[in-house]
mmCIF file with all atom_site columns, C-alpha atoms in Angstrom:
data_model
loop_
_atom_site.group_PDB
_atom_site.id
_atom_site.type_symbol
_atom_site.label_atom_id
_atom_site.label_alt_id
_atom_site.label_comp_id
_atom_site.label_asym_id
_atom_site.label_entity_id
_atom_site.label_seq_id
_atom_site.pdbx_PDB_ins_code
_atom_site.Cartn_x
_atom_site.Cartn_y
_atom_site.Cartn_z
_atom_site.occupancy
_atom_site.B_iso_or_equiv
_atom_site.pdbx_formal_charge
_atom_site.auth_seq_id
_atom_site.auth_comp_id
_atom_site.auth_asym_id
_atom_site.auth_atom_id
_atom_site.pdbx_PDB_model_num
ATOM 1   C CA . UNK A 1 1   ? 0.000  0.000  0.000  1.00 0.00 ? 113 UNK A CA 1
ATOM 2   C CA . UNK A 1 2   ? 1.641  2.884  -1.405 1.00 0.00 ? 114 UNK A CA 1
ATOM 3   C CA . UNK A 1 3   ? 0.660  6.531  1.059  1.00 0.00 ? 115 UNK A CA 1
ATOM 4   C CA . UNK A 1 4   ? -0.263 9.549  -0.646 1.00 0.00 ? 116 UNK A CA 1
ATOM 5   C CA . UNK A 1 5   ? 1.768  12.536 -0.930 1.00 0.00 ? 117 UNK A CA 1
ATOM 6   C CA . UNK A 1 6   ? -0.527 14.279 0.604  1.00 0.00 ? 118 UNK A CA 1
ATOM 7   C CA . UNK A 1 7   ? -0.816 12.374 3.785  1.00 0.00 ? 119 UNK A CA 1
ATOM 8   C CA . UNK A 1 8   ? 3.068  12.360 4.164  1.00 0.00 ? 120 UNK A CA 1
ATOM 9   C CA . UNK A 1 9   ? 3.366  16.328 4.173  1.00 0.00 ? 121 UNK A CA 1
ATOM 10  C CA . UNK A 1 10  ? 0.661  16.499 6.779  1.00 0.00 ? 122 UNK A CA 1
ATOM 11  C CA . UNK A 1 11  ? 2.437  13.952 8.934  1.00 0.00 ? 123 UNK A CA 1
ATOM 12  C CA . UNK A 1 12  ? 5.332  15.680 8.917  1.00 0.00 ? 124 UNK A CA 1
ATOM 13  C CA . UNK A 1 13  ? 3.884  18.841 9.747  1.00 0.00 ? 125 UNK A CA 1
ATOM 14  C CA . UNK A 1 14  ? 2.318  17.559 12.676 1.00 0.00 ? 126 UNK A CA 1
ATOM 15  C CA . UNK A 1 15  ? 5.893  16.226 14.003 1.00 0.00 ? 127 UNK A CA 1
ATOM 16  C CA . UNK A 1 16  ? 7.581  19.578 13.044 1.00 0.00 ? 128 UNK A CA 1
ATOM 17  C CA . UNK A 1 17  ? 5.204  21.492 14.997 1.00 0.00 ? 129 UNK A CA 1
ATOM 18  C CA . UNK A 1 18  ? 4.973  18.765 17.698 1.00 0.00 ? 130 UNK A CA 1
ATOM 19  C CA . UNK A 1 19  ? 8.904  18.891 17.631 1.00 0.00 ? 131 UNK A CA 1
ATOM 20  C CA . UNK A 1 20  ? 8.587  22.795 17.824 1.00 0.00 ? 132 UNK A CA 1
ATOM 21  C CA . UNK A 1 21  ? 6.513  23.167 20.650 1.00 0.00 ? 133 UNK A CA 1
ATOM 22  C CA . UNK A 1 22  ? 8.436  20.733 22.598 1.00 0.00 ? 134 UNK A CA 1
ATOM 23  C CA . UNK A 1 23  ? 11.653 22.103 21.734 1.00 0.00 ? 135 UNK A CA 1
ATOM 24  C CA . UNK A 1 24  ? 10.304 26.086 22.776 1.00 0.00 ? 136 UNK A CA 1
ATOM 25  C CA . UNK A 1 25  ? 9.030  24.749 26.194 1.00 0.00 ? 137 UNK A CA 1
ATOM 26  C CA . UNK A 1 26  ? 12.361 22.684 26.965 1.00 0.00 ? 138 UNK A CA 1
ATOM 27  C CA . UNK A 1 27  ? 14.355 25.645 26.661 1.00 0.00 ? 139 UNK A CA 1
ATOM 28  C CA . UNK A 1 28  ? 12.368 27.264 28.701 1.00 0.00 ? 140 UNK A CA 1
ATOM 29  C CA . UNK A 1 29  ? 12.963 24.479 31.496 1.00 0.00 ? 141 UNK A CA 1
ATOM 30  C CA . UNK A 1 30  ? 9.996  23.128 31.523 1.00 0.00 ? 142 UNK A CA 1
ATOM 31  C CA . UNK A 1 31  ? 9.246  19.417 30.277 1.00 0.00 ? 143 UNK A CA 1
ATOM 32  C CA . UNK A 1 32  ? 5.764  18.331 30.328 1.00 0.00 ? 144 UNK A CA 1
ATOM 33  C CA . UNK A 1 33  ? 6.852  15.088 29.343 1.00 0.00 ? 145 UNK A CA 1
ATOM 34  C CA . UNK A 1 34  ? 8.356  14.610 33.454 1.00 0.00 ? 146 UNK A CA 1
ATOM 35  C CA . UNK A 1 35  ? 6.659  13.859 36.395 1.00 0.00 ? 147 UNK A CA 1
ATOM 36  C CA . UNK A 1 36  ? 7.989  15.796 39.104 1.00 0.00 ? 148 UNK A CA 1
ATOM 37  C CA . UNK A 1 37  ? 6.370  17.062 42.189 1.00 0.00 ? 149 UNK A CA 1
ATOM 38  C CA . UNK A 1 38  ? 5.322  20.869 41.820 1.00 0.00 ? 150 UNK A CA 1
ATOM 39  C CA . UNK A 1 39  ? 5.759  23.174 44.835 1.00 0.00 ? 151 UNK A CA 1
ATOM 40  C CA . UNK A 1 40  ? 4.944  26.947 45.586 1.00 0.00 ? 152 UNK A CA 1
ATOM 41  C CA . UNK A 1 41  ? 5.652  29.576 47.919 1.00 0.00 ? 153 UNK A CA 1
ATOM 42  C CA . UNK A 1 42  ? 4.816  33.023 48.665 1.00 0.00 ? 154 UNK A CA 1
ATOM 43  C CA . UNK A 1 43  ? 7.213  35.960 48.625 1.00 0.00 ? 155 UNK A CA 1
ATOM 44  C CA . UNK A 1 44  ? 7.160  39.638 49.450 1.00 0.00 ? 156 UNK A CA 1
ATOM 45  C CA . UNK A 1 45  ? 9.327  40.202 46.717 1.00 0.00 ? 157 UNK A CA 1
ATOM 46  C CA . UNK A 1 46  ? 10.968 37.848 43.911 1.00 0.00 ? 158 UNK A CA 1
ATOM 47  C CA . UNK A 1 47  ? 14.416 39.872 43.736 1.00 0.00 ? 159 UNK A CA 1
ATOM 48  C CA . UNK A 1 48  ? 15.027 39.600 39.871 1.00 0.00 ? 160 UNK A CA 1
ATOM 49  C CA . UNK A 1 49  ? 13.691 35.938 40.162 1.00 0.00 ? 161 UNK A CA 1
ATOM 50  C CA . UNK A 1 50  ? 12.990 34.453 36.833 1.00 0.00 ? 162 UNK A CA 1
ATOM 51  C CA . UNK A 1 51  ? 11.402 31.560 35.025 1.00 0.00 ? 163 UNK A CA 1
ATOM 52  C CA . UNK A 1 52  ? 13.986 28.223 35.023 1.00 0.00 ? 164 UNK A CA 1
ATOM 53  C CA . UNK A 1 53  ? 16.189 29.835 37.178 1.00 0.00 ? 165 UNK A CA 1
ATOM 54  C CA . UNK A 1 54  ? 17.677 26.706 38.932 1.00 0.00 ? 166 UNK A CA 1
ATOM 55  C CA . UNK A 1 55  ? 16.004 25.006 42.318 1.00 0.00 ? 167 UNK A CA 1
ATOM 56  C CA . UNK A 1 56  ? 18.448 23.549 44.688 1.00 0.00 ? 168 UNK A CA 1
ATOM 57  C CA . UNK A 1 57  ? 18.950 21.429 47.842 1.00 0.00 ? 169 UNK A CA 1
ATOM 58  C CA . UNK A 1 58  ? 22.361 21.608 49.679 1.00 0.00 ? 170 UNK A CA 1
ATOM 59  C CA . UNK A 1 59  ? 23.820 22.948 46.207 1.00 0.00 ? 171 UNK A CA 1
ATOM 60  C CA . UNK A 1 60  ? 22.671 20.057 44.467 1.00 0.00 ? 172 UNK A CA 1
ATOM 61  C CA . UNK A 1 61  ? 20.278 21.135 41.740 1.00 0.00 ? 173 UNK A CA 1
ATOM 62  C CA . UNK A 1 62  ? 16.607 19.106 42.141 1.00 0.00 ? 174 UNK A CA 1
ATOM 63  C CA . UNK A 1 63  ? 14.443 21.191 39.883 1.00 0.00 ? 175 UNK A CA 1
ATOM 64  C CA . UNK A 1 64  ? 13.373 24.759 38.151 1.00 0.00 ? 176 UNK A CA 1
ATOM 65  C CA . UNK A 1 65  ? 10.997 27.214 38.607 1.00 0.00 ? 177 UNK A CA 1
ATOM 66  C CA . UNK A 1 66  ? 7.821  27.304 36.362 1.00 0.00 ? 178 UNK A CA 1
ATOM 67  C CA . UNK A 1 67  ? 5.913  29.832 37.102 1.00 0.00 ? 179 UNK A CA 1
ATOM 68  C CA . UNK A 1 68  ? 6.138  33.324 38.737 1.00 0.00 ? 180 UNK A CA 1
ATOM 69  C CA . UNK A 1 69  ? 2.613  35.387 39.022 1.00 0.00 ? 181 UNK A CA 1
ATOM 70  C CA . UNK A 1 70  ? 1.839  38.187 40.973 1.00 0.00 ? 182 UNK A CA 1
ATOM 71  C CA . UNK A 1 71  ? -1.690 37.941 43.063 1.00 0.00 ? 183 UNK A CA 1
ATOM 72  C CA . UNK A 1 72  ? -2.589 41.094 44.892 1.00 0.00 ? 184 UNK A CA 1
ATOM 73  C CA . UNK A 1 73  ? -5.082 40.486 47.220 1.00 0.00 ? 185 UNK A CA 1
ATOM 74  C CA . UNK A 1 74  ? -2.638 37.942 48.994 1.00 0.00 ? 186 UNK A CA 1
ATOM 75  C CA . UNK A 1 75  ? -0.416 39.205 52.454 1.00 0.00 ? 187 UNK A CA 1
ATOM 76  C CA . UNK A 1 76  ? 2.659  38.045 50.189 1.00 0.00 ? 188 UNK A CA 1
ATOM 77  C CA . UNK A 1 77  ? 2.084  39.147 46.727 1.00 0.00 ? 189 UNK A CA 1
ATOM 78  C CA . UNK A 1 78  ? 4.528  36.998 44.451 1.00 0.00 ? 190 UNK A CA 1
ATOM 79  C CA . UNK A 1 79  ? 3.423  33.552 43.998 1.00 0.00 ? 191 UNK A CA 1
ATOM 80  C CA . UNK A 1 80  ? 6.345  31.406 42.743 1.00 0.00 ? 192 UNK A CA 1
ATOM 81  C CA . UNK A 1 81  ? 5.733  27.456 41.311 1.00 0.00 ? 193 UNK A CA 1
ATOM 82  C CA . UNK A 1 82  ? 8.131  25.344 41.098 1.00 0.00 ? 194 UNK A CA 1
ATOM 83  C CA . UNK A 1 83  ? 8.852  21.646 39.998 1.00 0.00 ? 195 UNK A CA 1
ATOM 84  C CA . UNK A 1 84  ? 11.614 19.248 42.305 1.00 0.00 ? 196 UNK A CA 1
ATOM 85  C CA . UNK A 1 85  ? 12.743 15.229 41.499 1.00 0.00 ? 197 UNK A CA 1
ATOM 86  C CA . UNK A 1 86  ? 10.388 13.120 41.923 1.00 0.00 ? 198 UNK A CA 1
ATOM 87  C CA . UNK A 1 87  ? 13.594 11.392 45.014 1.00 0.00 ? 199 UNK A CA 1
ATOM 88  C CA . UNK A 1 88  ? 13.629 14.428 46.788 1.00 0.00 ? 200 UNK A CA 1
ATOM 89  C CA . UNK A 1 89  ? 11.459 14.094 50.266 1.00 0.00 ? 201 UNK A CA 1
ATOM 90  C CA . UNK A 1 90  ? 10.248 17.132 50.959 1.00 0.00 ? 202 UNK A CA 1
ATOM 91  C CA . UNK A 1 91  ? 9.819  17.750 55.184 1.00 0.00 ? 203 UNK A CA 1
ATOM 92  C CA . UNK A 1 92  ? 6.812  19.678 55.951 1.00 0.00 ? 204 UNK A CA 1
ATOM 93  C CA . UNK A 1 93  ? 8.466  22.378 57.632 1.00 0.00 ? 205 UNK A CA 1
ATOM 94  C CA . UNK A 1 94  ? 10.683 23.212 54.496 1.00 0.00 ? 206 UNK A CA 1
ATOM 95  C CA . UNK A 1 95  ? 11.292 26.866 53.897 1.00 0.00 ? 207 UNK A CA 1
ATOM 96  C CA . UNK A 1 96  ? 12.284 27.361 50.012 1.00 0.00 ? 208 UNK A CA 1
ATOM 97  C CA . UNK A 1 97  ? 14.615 30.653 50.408 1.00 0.00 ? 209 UNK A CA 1
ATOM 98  C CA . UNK A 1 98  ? 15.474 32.667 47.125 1.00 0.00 ? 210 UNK A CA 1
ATOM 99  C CA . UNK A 1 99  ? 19.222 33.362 46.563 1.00 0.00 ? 211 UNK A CA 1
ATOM 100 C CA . UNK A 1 100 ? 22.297 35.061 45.016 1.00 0.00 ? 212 UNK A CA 1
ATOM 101 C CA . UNK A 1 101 ? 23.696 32.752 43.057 1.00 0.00 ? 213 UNK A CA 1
ATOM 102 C CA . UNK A 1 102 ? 26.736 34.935 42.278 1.00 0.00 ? 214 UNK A CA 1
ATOM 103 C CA . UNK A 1 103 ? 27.765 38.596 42.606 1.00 0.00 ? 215 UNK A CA 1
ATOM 104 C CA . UNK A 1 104 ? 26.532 39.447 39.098 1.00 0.00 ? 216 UNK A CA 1
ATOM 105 C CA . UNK A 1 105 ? 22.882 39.322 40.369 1.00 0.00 ? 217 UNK A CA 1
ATOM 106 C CA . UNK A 1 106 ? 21.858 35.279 39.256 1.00 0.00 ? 218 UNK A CA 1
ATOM 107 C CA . UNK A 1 107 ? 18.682 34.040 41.349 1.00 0.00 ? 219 UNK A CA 1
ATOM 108 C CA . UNK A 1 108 ? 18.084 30.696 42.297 1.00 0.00 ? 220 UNK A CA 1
ATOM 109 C CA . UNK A 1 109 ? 15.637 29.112 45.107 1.00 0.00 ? 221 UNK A CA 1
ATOM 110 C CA . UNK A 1 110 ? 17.320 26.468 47.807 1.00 0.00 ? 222 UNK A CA 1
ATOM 111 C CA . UNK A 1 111 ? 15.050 24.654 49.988 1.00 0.00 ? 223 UNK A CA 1
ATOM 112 C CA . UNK A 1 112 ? 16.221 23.883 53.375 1.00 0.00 ? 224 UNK A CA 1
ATOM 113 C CA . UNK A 1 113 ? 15.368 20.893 54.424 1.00 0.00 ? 225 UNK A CA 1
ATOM 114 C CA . UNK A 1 114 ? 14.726 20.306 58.131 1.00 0.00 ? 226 UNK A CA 1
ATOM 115 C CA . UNK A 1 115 ? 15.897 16.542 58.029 1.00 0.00 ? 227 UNK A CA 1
ATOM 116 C CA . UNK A 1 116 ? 14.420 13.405 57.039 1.00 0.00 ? 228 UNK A CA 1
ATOM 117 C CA . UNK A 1 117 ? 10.585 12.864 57.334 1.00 0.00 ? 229 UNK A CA 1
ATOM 118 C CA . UNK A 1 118 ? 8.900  9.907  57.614 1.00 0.00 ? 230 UNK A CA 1
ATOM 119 C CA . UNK A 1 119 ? 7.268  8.787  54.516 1.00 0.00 ? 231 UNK A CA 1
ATOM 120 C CA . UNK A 1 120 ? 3.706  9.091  55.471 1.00 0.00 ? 232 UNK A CA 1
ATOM 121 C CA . UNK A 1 121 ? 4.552  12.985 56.528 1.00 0.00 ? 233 UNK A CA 1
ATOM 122 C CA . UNK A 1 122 ? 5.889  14.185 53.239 1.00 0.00 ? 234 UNK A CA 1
ATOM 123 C CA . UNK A 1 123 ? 4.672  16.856 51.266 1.00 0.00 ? 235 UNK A CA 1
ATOM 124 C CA . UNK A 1 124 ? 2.515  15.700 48.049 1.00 0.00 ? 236 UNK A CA 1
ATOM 125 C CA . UNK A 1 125 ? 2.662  17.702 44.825 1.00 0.00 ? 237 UNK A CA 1
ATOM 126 C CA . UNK A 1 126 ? 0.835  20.407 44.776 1.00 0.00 ? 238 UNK A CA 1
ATOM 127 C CA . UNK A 1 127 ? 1.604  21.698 48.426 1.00 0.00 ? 239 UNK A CA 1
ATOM 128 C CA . UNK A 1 128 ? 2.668  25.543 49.827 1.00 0.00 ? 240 UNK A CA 1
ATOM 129 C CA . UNK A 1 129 ? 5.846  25.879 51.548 1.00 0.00 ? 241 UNK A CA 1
ATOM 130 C CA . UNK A 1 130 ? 6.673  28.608 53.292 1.00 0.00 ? 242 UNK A CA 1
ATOM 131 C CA . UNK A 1 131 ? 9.244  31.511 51.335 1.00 0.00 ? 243 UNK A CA 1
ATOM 132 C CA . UNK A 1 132 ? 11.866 33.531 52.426 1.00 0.00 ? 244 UNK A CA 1
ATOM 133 C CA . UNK A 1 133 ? 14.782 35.709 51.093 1.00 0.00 ? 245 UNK A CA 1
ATOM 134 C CA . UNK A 1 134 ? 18.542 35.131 51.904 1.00 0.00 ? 246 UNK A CA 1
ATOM 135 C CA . UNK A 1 135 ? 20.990 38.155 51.838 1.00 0.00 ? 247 UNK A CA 1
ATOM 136 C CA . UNK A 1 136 ? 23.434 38.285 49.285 1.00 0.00 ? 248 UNK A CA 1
ATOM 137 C CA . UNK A 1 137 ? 26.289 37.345 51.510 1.00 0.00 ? 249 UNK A CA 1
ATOM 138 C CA . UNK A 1 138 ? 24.332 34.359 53.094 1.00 0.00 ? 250 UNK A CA 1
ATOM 139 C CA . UNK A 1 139 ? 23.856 33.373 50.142 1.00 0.00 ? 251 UNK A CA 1
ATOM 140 C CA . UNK A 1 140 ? 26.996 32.930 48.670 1.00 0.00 ? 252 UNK A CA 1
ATOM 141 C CA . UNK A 1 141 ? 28.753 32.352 52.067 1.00 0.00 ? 253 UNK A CA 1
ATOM 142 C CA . UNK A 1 142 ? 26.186 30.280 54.170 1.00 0.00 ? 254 UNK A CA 1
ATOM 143 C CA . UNK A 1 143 ? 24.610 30.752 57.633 1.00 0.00 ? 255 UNK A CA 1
ATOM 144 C CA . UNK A 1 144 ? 27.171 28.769 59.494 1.00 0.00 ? 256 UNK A CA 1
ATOM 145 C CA . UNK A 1 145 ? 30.217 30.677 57.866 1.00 0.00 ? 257 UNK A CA 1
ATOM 146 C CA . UNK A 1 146 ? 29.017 34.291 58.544 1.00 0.00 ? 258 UNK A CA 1
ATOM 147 C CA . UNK A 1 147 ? 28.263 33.268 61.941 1.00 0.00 ? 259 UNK A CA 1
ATOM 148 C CA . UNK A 1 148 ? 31.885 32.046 62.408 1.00 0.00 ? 260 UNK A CA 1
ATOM 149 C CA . UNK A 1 149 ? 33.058 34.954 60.895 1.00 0.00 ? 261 UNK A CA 1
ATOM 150 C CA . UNK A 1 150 ? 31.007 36.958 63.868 1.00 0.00 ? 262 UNK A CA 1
ATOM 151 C CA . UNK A 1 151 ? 32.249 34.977 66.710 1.00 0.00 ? 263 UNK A CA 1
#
C-alpha cells in the first residue's frame, strides 16, 4: 500500500510542529513530558527571580521554577511554582529561600530541608511551603560561615 503525498506532508507537519513546541518549552525548562512534584511559595518580593532559574537542595540542583505570578489580594504578593525530582522528600516544615547565586545578580531558590521525614509525613505535589529571602552574603557564604566569621 503505497501513502499519498498528501498524507506524508501532513504527517510531517504535525511532528515539526509537535517537535517545535516541545523544543520552545524545553528551553524554557519546563518538560511536560516529566513527572515531578510541583511546589509553591509566597514571597514579598521575587528579587530579579525568573522563570527556570535553577532550584536547589544543599547545592545540588533538584528542579526549576515554572511559574512566577503576581496575586494582589494575597499578604505576600509573588506567587512562585516550582517543579523538584520526583527522590527528593520534601519535610513539611521546608522553607524554600530565594538566593544570590553569584555577585553578578543570578537568582536561584534552595530549599532547606529540616531533616528526614517519615514517609507518610511528606509533602505531596501540589503543596505551599513557606518563602523567604537570603541576603546576598548568606547566600553565597552560608549561615554557618558568617556566623563564624562573627564569633
Amino acid at each position: 500500500m503505497k501513502i499519498p503525498y498528501e498524507v506524508r506532508i501532513g504527517l510531517m507537519a504535525v511532528i515539526a510542529i509537535f517537535a517545535a513546541i516541545w523544543g520552545y518549552k524545553f528551553l524554557k525548562g519546563q518538560n511536560f513530558l516529566s513527572s515531578d512534584n510541583q511546589f509553591y511559595a509566597y514571597y514579598d518580593y521575587a528579587d530579579q527571580l525568573n522563570v527556570s532559574a535553577p532550584v536547589f537542595v544543599k547545592g545540588l540542583e533538584v528542579g526549576t521554577i515554572t511559574k512566577i505570578q503576581f496575586e494582589p489580594e494575597g499578604q505576600k504578593p509573588i506567587r512562585v511554582d516550582f517543579e523538584v525530582r520526583n527522590d527528593i522528600k520534601v519535610h513539611p516544615q521546608t522553607v524554600a529561600y530565594i538566593i544570590s547565586t553569584g555577585v553578578l545578580g543570578g537568582k536561584a531558590i534552595t530549599l532547606s530541608i529540616p531533616g528526614p521525614c517519615p514517609s507518610d509525613e511528606c509533602l505531596s505535589s501540589g503543596a505551599q511551603l513557606e518563602g523567604g529571602n537570603r541576603s546576598l552574603f548568606s547566600s553565597l557564604l552560608g549561615e554557618e560561615d558568617i556566623k563564624s566569621s562573627i564569633d
